[in-house]
mmCIF file of C-alpha atoms and ligand atoms in Angstrom:
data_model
loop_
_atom_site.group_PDB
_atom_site.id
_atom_site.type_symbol
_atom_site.label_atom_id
_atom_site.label_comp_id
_atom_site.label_asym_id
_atom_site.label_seq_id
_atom_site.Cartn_x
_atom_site.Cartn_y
_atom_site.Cartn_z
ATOM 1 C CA UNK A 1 0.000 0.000 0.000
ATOM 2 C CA UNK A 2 1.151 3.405 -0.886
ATOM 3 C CA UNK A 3 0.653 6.068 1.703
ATOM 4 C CA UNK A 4 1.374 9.923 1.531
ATOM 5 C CA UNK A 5 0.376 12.189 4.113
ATOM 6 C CA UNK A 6 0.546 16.515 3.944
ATOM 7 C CA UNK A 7 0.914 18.302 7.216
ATOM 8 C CA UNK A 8 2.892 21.670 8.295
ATOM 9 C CA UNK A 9 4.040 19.490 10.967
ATOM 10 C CA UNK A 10 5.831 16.543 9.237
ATOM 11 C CA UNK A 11 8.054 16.100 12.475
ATOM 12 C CA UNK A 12 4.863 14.821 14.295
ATOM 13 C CA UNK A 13 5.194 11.423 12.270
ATOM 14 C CA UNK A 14 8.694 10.326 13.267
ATOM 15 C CA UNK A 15 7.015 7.397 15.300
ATOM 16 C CA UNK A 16 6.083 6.242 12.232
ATOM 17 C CA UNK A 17 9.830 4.565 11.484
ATOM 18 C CA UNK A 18 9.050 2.430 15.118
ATOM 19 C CA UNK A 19 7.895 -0.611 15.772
ATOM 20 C CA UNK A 20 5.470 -2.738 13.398
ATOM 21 C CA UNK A 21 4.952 -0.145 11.267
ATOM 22 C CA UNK A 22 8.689 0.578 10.590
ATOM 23 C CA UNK A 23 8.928 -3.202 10.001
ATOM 24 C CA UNK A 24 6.127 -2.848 7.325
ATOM 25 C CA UNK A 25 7.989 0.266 6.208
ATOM 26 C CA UNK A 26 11.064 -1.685 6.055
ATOM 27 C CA UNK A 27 9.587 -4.695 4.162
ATOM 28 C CA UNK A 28 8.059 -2.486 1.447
ATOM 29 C CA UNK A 29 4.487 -3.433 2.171
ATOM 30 C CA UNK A 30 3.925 0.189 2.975
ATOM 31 C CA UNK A 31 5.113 3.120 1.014
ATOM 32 C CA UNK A 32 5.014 6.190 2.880
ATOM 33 C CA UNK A 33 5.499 9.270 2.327
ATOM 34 C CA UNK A 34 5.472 12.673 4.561
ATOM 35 C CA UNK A 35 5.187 15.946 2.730
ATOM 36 C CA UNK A 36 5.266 19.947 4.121
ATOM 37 C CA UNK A 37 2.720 21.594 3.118
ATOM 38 C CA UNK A 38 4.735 24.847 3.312
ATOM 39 C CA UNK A 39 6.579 23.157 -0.190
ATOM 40 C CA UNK A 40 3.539 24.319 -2.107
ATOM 41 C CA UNK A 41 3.498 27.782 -0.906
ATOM 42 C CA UNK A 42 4.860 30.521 -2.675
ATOM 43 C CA UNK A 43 5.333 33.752 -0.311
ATOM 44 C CA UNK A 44 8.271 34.647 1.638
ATOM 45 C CA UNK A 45 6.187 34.078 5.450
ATOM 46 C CA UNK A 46 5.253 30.264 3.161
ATOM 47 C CA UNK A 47 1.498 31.435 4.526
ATOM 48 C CA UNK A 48 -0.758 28.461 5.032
ATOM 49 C CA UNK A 49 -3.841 30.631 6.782
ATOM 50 C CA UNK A 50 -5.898 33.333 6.601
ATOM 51 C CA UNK A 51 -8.620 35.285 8.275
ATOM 52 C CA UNK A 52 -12.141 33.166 7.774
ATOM 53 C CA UNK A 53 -14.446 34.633 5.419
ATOM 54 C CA UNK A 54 -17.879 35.129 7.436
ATOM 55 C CA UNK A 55 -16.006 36.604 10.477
ATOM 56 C CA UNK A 56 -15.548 34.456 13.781
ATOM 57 C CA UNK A 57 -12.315 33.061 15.614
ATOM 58 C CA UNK A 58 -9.755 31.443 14.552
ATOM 59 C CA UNK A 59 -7.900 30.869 10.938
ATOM 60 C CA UNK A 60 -8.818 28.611 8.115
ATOM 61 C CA UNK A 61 -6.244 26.838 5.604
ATOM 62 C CA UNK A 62 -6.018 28.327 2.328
ATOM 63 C CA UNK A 63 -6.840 26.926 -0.664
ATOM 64 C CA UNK A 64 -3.824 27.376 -3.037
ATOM 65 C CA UNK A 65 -1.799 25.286 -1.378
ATOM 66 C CA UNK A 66 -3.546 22.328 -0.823
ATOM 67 C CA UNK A 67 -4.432 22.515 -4.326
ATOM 68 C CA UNK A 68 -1.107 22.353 -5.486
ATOM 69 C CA UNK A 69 -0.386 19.834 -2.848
ATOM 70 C CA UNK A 70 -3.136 17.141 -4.111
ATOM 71 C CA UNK A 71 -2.199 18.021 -8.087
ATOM 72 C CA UNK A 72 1.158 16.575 -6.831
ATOM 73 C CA UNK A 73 0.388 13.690 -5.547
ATOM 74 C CA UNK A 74 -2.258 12.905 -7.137
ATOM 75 C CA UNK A 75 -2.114 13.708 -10.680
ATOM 76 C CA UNK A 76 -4.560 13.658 -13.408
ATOM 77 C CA UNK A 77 -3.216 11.415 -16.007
ATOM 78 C CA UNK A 78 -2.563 7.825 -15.134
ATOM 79 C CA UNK A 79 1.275 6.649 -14.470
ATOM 80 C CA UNK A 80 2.505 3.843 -16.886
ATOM 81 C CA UNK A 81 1.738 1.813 -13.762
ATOM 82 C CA UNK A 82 -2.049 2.203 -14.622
ATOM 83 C CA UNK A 83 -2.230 3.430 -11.067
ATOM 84 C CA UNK A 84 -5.301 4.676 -10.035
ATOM 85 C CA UNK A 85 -5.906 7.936 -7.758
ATOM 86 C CA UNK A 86 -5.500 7.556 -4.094
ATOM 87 C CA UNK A 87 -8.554 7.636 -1.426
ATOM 88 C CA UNK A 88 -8.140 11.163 0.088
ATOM 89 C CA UNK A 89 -8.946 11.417 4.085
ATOM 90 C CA UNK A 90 -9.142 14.177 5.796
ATOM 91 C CA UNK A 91 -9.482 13.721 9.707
ATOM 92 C CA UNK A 92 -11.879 16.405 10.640
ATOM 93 C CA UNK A 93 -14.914 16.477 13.711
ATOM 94 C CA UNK A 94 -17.467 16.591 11.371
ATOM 95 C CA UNK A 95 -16.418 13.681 9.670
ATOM 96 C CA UNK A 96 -17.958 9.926 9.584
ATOM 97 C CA UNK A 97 -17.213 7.990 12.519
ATOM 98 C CA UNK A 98 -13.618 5.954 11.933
ATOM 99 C CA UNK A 99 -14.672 2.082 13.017
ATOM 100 C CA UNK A 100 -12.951 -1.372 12.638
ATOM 101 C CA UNK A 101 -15.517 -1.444 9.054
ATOM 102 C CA UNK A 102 -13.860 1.439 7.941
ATOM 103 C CA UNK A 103 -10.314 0.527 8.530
ATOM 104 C CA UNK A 104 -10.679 -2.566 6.742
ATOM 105 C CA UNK A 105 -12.447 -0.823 3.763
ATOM 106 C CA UNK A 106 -9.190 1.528 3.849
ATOM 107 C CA UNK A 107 -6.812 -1.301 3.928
ATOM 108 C CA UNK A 108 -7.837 -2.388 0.658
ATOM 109 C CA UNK A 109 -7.438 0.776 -1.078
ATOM 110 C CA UNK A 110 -3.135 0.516 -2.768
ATOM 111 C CA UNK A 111 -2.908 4.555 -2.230
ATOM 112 C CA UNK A 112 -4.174 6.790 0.498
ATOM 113 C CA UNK A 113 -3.350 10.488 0.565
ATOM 114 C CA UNK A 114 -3.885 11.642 3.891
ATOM 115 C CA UNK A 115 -4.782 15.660 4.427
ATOM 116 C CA UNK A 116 -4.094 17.291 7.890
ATOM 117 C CA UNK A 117 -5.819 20.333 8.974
ATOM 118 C CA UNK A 118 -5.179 22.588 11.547
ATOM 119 C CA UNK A 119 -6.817 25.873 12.961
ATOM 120 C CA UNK A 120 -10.771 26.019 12.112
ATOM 121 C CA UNK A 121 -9.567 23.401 9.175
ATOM 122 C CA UNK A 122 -9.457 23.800 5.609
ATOM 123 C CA UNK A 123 -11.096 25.885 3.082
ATOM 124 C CA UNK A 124 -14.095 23.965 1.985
ATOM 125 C CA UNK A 125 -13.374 24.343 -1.396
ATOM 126 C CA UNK A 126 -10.096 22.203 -1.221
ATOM 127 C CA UNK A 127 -12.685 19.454 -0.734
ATOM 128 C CA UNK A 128 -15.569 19.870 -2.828
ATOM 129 C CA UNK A 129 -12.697 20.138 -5.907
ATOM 130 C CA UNK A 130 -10.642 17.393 -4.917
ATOM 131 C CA UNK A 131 -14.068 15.400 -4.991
ATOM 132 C CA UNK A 132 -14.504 15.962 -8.577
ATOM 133 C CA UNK A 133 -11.870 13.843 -9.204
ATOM 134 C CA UNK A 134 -11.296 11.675 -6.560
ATOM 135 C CA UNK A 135 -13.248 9.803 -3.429
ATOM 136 C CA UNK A 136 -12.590 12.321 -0.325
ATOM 137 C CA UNK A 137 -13.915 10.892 3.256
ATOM 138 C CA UNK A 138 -13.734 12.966 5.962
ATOM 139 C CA UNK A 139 -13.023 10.881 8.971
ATOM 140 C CA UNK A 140 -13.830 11.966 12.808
ATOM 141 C CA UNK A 141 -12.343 9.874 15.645
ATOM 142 C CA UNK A 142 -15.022 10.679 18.351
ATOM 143 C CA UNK A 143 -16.799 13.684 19.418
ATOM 144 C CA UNK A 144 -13.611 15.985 20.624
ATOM 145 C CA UNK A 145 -11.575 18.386 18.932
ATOM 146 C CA UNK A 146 -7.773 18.352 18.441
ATOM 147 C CA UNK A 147 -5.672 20.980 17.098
ATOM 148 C CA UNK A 148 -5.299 19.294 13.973
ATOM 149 C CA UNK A 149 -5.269 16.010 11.847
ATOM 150 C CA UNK A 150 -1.777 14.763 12.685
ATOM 151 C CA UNK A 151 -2.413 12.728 15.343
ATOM 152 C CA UNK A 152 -5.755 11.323 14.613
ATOM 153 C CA UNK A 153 -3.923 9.998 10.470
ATOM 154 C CA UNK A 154 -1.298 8.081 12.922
ATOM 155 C CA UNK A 155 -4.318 6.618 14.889
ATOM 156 C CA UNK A 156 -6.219 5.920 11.532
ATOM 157 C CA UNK A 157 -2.793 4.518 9.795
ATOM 158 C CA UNK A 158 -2.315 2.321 13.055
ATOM 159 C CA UNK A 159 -5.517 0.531 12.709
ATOM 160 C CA UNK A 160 -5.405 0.172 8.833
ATOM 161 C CA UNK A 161 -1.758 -1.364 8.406
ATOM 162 C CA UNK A 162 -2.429 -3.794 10.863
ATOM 163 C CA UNK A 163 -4.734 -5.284 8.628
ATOM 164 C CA UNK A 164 -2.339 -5.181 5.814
ATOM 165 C CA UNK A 165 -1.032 -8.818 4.822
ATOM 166 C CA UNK A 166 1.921 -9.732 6.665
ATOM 167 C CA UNK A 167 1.778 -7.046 9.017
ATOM 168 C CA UNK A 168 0.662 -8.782 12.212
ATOM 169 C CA UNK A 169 2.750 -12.447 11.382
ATOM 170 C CA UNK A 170 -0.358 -14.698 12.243
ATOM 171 C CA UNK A 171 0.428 -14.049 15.898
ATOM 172 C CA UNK A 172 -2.687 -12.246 16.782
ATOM 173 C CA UNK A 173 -5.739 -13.536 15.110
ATOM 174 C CA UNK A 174 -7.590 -10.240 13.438
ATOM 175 C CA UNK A 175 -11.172 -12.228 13.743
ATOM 176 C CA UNK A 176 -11.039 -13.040 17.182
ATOM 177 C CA UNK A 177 -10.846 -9.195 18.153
ATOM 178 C CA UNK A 178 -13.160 -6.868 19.972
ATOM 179 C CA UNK A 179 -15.065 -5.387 17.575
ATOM 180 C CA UNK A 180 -14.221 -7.855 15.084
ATOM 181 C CA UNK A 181 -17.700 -9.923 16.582
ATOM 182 C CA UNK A 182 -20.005 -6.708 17.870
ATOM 183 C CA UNK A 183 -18.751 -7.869 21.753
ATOM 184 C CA UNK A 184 -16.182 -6.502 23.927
ATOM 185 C CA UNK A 185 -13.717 -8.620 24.933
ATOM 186 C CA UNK A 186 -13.481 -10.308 28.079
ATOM 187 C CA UNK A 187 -10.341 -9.634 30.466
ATOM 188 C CA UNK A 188 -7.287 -11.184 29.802
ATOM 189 C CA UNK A 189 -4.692 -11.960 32.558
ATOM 190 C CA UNK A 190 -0.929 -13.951 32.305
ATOM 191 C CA UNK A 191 1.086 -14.846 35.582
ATOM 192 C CA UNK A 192 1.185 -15.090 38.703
ATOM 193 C CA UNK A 193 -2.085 -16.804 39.877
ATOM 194 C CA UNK A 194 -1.844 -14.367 42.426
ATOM 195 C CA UNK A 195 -0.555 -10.435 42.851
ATOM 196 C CA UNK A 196 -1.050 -8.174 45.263
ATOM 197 C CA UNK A 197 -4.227 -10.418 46.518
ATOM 198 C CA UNK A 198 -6.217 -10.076 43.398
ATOM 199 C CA UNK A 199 -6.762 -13.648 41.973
ATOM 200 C CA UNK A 200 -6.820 -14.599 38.364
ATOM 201 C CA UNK A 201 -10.639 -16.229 38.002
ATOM 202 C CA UNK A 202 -10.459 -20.075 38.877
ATOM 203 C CA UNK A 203 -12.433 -20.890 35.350
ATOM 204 C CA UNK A 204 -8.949 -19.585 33.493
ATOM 205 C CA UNK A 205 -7.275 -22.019 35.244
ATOM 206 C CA UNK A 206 -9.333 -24.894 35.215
ATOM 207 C CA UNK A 207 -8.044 -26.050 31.429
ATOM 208 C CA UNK A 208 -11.772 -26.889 31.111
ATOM 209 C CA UNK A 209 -11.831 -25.038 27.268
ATOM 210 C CA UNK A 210 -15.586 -25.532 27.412
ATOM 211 C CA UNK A 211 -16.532 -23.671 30.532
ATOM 212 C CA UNK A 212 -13.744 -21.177 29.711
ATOM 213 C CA UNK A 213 -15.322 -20.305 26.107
ATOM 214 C CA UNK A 214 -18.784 -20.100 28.408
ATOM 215 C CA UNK A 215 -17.623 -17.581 30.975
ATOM 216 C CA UNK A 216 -15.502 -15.411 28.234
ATOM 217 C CA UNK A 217 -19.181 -15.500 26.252
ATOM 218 C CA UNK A 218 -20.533 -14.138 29.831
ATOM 219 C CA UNK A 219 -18.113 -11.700 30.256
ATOM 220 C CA UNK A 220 -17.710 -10.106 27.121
ATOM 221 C CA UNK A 221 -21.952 -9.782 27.251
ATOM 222 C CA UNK A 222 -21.807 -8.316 30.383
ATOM 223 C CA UNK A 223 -19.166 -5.803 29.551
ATOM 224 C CA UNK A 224 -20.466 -4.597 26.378
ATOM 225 C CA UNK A 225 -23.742 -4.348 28.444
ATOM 226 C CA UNK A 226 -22.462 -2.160 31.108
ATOM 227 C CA UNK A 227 -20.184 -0.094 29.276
ATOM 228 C CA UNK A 228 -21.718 0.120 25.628
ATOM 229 C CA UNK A 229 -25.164 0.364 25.693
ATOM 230 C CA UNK A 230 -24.995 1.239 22.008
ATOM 231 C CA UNK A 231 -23.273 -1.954 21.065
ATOM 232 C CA UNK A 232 -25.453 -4.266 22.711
ATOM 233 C CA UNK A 233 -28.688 -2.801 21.136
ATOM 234 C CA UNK A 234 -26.734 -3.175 17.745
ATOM 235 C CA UNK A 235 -26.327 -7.088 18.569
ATOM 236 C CA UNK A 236 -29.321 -9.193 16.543
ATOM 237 C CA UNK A 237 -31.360 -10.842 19.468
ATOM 238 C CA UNK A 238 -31.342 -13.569 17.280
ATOM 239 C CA UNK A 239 -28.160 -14.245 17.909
ATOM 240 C CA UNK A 240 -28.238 -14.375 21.603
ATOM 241 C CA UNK A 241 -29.132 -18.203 23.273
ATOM 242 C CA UNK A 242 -30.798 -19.262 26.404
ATOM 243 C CA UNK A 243 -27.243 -19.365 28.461
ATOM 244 C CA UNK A 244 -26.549 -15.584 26.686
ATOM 245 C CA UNK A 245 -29.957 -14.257 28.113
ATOM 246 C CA UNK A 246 -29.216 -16.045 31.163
ATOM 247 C CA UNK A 247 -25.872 -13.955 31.562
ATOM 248 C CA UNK A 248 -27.267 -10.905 31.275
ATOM 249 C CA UNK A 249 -30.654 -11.698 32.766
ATOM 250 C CA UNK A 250 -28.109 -12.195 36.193
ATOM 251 C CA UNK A 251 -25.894 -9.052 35.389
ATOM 252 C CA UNK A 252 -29.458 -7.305 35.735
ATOM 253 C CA UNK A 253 -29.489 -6.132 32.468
ATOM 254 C CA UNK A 254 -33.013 -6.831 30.302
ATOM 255 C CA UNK A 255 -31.680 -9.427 27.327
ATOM 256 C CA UNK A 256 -33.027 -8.118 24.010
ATOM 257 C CA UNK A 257 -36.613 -9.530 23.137
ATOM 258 C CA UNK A 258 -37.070 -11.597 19.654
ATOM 259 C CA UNK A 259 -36.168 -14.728 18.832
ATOM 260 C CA UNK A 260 -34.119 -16.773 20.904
ATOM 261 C CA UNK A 261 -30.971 -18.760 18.929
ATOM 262 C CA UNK A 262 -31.018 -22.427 19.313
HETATM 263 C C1 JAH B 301 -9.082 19.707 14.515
HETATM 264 C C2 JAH B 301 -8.407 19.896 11.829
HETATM 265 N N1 JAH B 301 -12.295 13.337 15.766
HETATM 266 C C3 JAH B 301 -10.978 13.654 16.097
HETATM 267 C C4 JAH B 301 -10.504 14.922 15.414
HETATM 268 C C5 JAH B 301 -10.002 14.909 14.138
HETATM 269 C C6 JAH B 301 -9.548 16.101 13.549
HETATM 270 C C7 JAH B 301 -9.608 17.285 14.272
HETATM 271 N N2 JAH B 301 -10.112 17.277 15.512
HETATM 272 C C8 JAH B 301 -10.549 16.127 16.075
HETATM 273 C C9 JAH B 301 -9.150 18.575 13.704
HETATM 274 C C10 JAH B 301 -8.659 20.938 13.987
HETATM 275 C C11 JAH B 301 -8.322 21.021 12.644
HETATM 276 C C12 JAH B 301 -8.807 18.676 12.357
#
């Protein structure tokens, strides 16, 4: 996969060269790219804001230079690669919600062009144009504001390369994940059996794999319940069984009515 990002803070992806995704760097099964937006500027001060149009606080990114930026990288006419034009994201708070979905549907686009913002973002315009000739998804991590894209593309690039082929070794199974299934996970614990008088649960260390599978089931049900209301409505009460609606039934919360799986 081919990656370019465009910030005025290129400095803010050094971690980038660490860990797994340096190795991917490394390997060649990412191709990344930081650029300064400052490159495409033209004035002596290399101005990337002005006053917002409208009135109000703040500055907004101009226009010129993004343009320039995106005709760079990606150009009109097709390579002799028959490359075709990257997926342009643009982290911004009024953007869709970024979830597991869309990471994988990112991970199987070959070029993404990242676009950071900063200030009151960047002039709509930049956009709307670059939509004419490309697919432009604007991306919000949760409801909170940042000063600018940079750190939500390394959260966003974190997710997606992880899913790339050969990224993750087979060492961690991607299906098996929360949110891979609708469910929380269940806690996890490694030795001792004991620390600082908090026991690992018995059931973990039965090596009964049946009752283990049952109380992860419980526990994952339970946690989702308490803690994300908004996932367990999503989950299809047809999917829950008698020993699921049991679980919950006990946590106290009301099990989803509809059919009951067999
Ligand atoms: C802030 C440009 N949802 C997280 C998020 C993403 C982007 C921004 N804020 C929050 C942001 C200022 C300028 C982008």
């Amino acid at each position: 996969m081919r990656v370019d990002i465009v910030s005025i803070f290129p400095e803010y992806f050094a971690p980038l060269d660490l860990s797994l995704i340096g190795k991917a760097r490394a390997s060649g099964t990412l191709r990344l790219a930081v650029h300064d937006l400052r490159t495409w500027t033209h004035d002596v001060h290399r101005t990337v804001d002005d006053t917002p149009y409208g009135g109000g606080p703040g500055m907004v990114m101009r226009p010129e230079p993004w343009g320039e930026a995106l005709d760079a990288l990606a150009p009109d006419e097709l390579s002799p690669d028959g490359h075709t034009l990257p997926r342009l994201v643009v982290p911004s708070p009024a953007g869709v919600p970024f979830t597991q979905a869309l990471a994988h549907e990112l991970a199987a686009e070959s070029h993404l062009l990242f676009a950071c913002g900063r200030y009151e973002g960047i002039d709509q315009r930049v956009l709307d144009h670059a939509a004419t000739r490309m697919r432009v998804t604007e991306v919000s991590l949760g409801d909170y504001v940042l000063f600018g894209g940079e750190v939500a593309v390394l959260v966003i690039l974190e997710a997606v390369t992880r899913l790339l082929p050969g990224v993750l070794g087979n060492a961690g199974s991607l299906d098996e994940e929360s949110h891979a299934h609708g469910l929380l996970e269940a806690p996890m614990y490694t030795k001792p059996a004991t620390w600082r008088g908090h026991e690992v649960p018995e059931v973990l260390r039965s090596g009964d794999h049946g009752r283990i599978a049952r109380w992860r089931r419980d526990e994952a049900l339970l946690r989702t319940a308490a803690r994300r209301p908004d996932m367990i409505a999503a989950v299809p009460p047809e999917s829950l069984d008698k020993k699921d609606r049991a679980a919950l039934d006990r946590g106290g919360f009301q099990p989803p009515a509809g059919d009951v799986a067999k």
